[in-house]
Coordinates of C-alpha atoms in Angstrom, one line a residue:
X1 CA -17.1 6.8 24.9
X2 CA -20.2 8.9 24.9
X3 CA -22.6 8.4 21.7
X4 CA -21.7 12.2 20.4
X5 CA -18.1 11.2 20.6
X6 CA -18.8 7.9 19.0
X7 CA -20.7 10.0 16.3
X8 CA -17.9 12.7 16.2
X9 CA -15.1 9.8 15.6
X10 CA -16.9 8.0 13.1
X11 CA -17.5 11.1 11.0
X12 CA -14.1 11.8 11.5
X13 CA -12.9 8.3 10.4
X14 CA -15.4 9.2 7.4
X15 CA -14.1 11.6 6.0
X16 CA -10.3 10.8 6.5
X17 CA -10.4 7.1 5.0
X18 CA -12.7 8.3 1.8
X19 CA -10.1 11.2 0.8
X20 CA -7.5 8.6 1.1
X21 CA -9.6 6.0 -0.8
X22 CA -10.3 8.8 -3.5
X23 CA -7.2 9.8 -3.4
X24 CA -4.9 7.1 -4.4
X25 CA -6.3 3.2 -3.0
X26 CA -9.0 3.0 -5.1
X27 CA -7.1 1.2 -8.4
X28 CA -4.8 -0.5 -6.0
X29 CA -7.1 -2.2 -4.6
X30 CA -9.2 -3.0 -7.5
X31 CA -6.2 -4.5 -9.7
X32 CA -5.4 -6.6 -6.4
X33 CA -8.7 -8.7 -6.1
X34 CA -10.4 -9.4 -9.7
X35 CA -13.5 -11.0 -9.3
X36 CA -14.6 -14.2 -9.5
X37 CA -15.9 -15.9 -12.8
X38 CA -17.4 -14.4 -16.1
X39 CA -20.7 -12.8 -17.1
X40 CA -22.3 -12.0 -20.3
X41 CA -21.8 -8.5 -21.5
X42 CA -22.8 -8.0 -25.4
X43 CA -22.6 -9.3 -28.8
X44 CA -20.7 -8.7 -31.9
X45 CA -20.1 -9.6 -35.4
X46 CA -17.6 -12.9 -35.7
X47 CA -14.3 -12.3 -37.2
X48 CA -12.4 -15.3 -38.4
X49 CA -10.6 -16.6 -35.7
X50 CA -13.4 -16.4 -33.0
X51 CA -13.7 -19.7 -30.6
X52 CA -17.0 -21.0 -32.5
X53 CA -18.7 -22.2 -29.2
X54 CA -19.5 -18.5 -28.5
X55 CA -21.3 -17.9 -31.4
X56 CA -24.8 -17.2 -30.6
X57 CA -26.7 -19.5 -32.5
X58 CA -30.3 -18.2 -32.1
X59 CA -29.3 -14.6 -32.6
X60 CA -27.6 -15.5 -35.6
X61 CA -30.3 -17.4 -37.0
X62 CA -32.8 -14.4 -35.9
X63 CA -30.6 -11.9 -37.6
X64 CA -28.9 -13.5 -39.9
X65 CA -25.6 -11.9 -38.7
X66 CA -22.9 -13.9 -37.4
X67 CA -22.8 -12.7 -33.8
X68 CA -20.6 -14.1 -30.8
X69 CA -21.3 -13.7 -27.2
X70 CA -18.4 -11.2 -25.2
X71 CA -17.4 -11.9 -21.9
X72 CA -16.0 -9.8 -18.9
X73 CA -15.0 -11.1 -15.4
X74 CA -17.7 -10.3 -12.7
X75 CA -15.8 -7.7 -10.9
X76 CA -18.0 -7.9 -8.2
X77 CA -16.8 -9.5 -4.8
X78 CA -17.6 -10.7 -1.4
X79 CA -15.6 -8.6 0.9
X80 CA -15.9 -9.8 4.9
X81 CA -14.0 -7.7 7.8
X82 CA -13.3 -10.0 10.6
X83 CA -12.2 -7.6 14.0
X84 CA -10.8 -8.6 17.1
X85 CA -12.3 -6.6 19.7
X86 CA -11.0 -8.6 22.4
X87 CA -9.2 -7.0 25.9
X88 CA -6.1 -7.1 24.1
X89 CA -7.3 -4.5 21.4
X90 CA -8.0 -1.6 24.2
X91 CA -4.0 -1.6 24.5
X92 CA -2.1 1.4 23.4
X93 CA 1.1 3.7 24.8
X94 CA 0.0 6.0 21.9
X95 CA -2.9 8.3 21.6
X96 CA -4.6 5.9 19.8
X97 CA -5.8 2.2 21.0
X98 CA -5.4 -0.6 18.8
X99 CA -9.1 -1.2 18.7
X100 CA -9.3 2.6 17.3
X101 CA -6.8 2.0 14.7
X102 CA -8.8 -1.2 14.0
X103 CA -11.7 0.9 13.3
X104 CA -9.9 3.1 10.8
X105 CA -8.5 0.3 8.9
X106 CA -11.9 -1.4 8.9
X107 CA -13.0 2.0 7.3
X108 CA -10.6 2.4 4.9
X109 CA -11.2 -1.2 3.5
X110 CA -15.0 -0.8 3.5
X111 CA -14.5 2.2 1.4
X112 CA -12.3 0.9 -1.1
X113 CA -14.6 -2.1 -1.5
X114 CA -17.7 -0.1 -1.6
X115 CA -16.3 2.3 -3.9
X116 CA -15.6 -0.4 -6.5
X117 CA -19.0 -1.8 -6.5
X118 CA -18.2 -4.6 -3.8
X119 CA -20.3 -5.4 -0.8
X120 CA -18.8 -5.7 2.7
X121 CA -19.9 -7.5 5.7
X122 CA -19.0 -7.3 9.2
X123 CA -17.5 -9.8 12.3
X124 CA -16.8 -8.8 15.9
X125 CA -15.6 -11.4 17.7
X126 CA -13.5 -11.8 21.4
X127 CA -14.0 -15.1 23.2
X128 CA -16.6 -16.0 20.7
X129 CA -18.5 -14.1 17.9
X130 CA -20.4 -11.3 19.1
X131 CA -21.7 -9.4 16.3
X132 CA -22.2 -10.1 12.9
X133 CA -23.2 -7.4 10.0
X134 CA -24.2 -9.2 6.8
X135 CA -22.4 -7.7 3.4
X136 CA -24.1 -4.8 2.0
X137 CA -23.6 -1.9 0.0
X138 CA -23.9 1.8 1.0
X139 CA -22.4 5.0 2.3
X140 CA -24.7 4.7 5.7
X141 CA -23.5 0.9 5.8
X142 CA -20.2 1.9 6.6
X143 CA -20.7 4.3 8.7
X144 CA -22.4 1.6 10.3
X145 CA -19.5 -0.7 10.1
X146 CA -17.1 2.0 11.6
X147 CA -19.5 2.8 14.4
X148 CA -19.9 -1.0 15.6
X149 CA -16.0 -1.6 15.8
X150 CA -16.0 1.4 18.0
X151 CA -18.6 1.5 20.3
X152 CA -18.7 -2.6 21.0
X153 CA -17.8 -3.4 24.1
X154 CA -16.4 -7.5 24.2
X155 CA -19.5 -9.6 26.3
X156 CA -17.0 -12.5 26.3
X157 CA -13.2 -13.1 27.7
X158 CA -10.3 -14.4 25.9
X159 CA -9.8 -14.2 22.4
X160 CA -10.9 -17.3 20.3
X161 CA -9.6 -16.0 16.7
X162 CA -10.1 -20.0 15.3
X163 CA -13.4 -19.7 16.1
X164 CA -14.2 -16.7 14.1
X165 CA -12.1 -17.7 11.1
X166 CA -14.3 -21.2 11.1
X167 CA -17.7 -18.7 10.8
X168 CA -16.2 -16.8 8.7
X169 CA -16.0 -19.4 6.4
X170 CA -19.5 -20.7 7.0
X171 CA -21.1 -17.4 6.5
X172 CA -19.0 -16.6 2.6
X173 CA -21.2 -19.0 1.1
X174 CA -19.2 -18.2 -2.4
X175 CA -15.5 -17.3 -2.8
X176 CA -14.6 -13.9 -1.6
X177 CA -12.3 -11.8 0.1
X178 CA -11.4 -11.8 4.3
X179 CA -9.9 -9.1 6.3
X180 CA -8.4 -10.6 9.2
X181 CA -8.0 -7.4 11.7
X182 CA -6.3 -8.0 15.1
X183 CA -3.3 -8.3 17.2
X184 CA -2.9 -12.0 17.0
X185 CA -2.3 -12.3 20.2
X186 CA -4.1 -16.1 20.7
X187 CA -2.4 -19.1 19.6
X188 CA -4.1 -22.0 17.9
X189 CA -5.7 -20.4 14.8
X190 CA -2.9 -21.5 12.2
X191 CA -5.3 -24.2 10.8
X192 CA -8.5 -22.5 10.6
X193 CA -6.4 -19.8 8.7
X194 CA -5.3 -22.3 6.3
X195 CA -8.8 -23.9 5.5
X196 CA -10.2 -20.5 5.0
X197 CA -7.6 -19.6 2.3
X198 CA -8.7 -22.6 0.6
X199 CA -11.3 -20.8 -0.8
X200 CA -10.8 -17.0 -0.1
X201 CA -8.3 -14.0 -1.0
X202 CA -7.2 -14.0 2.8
X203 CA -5.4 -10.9 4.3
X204 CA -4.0 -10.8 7.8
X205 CA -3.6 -7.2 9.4
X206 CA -1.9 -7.4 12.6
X207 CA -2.1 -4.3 14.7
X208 CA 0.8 -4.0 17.7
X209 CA 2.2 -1.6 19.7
X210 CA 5.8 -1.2 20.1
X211 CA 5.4 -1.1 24.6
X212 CA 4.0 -5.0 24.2
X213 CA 7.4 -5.9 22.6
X214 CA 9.5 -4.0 26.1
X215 CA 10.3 -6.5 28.4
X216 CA 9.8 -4.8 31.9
X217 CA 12.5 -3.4 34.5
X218 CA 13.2 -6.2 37.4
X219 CA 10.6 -5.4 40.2
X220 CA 7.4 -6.5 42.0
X221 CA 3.9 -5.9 39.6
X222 CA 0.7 -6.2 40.1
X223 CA -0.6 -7.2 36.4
X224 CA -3.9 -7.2 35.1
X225 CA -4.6 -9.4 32.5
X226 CA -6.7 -7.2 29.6
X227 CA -8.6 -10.3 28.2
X228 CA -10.1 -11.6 31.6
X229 CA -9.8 -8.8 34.0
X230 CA -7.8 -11.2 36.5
X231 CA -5.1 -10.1 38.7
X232 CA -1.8 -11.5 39.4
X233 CA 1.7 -10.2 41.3
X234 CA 4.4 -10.9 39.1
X235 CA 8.1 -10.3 40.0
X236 CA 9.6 -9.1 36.6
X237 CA 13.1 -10.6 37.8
X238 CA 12.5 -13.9 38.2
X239 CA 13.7 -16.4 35.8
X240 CA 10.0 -17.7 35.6
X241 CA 8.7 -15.2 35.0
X242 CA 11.1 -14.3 31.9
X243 CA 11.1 -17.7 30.8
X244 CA 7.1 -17.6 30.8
X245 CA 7.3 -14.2 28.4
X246 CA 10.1 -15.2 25.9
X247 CA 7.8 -18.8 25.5
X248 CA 4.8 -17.0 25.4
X249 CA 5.7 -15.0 22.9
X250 CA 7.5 -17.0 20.4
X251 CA 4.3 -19.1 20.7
X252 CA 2.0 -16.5 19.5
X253 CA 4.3 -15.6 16.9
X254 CA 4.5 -19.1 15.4
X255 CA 0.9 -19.5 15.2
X256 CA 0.8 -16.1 13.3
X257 CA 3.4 -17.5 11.2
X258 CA 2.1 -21.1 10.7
X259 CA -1.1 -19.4 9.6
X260 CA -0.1 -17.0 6.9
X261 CA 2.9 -19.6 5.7
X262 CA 1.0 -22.5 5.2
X263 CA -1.9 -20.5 3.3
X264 CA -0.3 -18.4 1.4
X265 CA -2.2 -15.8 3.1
X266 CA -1.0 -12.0 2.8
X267 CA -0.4 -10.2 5.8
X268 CA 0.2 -6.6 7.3
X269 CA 1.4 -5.4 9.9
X270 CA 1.0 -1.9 11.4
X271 CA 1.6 -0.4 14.9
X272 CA -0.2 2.2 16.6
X273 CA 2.1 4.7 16.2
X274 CA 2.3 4.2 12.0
X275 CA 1.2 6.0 10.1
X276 CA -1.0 2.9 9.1
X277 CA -2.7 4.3 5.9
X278 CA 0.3 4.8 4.2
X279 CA 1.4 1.7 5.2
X280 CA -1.9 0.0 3.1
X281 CA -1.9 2.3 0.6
X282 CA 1.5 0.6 -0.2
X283 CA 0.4 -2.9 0.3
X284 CA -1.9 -2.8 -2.2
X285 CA 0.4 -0.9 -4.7
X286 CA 3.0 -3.1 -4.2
X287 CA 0.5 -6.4 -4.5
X288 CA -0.9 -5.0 -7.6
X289 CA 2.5 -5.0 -9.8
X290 CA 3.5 -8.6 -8.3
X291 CA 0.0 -9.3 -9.7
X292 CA 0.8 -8.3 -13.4

C-alpha cells in the first residue's frame, strides 16, 4: 500500500469509527469498564448518618463547619490494543483483509476510549513483538494507532500470541483494560490469557473469514503457508491430509477456548464479511445491562 493510500484509509477509518463512536458506543462502552479506585472530589456539610471517618478534621476545625470528604470512582483507565499482524491476518475472500478489519476495530476502540477521557496504547506483534506505542491521549494519537496497524509489515514469522499477552502484562504496570485483536490462529496462549485476566478487563476479538472454515475439493495443491512463506504440495484427498486439518483445527479452537474459559475473559467474534461495528456496538450494549 502506497503512503497516500495509507493516508487515504486511515482518514477514512477516521471518520467512519468516530460517527459510530458519537453516534451510539460512547455510553456503552463507558458503563462497561468503570475505573479503577476512588479519588477526592469536594466537600460538604455532614448530615447525621455520614461514615465519621470522612469527616475532614482540619477543615472542620478551620471553618468550624462540619464538612466530609465526597468521593467518585477514577473513571480514568489504562486501555492497551494488542494486534496480531502476523501472515495469517493478510487473509481474506472478501474485499477486506483481516488485518484491515483489524485496523478498523482498533480505531473504533481507540476512539471510544479516547473520547471518555482514557488513554490507549499500542502492540503489534507476529512471531515476536514488533512495535509498541505507549498509552496516550489525542486525536493525532489515533490516527497514529490506525496508521501503524495498517502499514506494518510483520519482520518476524509465526505467530507467538503468548508472548505478546506476557508483555502485555509487563508493560500495564496498574490494572487496566486489554484488547486482544487477532485470528487466534496459534495454539498455546490459553495460560498467558489466564494470568493476564488476573489483573485486567481482558477482551478477546477474534477476526475469521468464513473460506478458512471450507475444507477444500479432493485434488493436488501447491499451498503456501501465510506465516512463513514456505511451500508445500498437499493432496486434499488424502486421509492425512484431512486428518491433519480436522486436528489442527480443533486444536486451535481449544486454546481459544481454554483461554477465554478459564479467565473469564470476554470475547468477540467477527468475520470479514460482518458488518463488524454493529457487531461491537452490541457487545458493549449487551455487557453494559448484565453489568447493572
Amino acid at each position: 500500500m502506497l503512503p497516500e493510500e495509507i493516508i487515504k484509509k486511515v482518514r477514512l477509518i477516521e471518520i467512519t469509527t468516530r460517527r459510530m463512536v458519537d453516534d451510539v458506543m460512547s455510553g456503552s462502552y463507558r458503563s462497561h469498564f468503570k475505573g479503577h479506585g476512588v479519588q477526592f472530589s469536594e466537600h460538604r456539610p455532614y448530615v447525621p448518618g455520614d461514615d465519621i471517618r470522612h469527616l475532614d478534621w482540619k477543615v472542620t476545625a478551620r471553618t468550624r463547619d462540619p464538612l466530609v470528604k465526597k468521593f467518585e470512582e477514577e473513571r480514568e483507565l489504562t486501555v492497551f490494543l494488542v494486534v496480531d499482524v502476523s501472515g495469517s491476518t493478510r487473509f481474506s475472500s472478501s474485499r477486506k483483509l483481516k488485518s484491515e478489519v483489524a485496523a478498523e476495530i482498533a480505531g473504533m476502540l481507540a476512539y471510544a476510549a479516547i473520547h471518555t477521557g482514557d488513554k490507549v496504547g499500542l502492540m503489534l506483534f507476529a512471531g515476536e513483538v514488533e512495535h509498541i506505542i505507549p498509552p496516550k491521549k489525542g486525536r493525532q494519537h489515533i490516527l497514529r494507532i490506525i496508521r501503524e496497524v495498517i502499514a506494518h509489515k510483520p519482520k518476524t514469522k509465526g505467530t507467538d500470541l503468548a508472548r505478546a499477552i506476557d508483555g502485555a502484562g509487563r508493560i500495564m504496570k496498574h490494572s487496566g483494560v486489554v484488547f486482544v485483536i487477532s485470528d487466534f490462529m496459534a495454539t498455546g496462549h490459553d495460560i498467558a490469557m489466564r494470568r493476564l485476566a488476573r489483573r485486567h478487563d481482558v477482551v478477546a476479538v477474534r477476526i475469521g473469514d468464513e473460506r478458512e472454515a471450507v475444507v477444500p475439493p479432493d485434488g493436488h495443491f501447491i499451498f503456501i503457508d501465510p506465516e512463513t512463506g514456505n511451500e508445500c504440495f498437499v493432496d486434499t484427498g488424502s486421509f492425512a491430509f484431512k486428518t491433519w486439518l480436522t486436528g489442527a483445527a480443533r486444536a486451535m479452537e481449544a486454546s481459544f477456548q481454554s483461554g477465554i474459559k478459564g479467565g473469564r475473559i470476554e470475547h468477540l467474534s467477527v468475520k470479514t464479511r460482518e458488518d463488524y461495528a454493529s457487531a461491537i456496538v452490541r457487545f458493549f450494549k449487551l455487557r453494559s445491562r448484565k453489568k447493572k
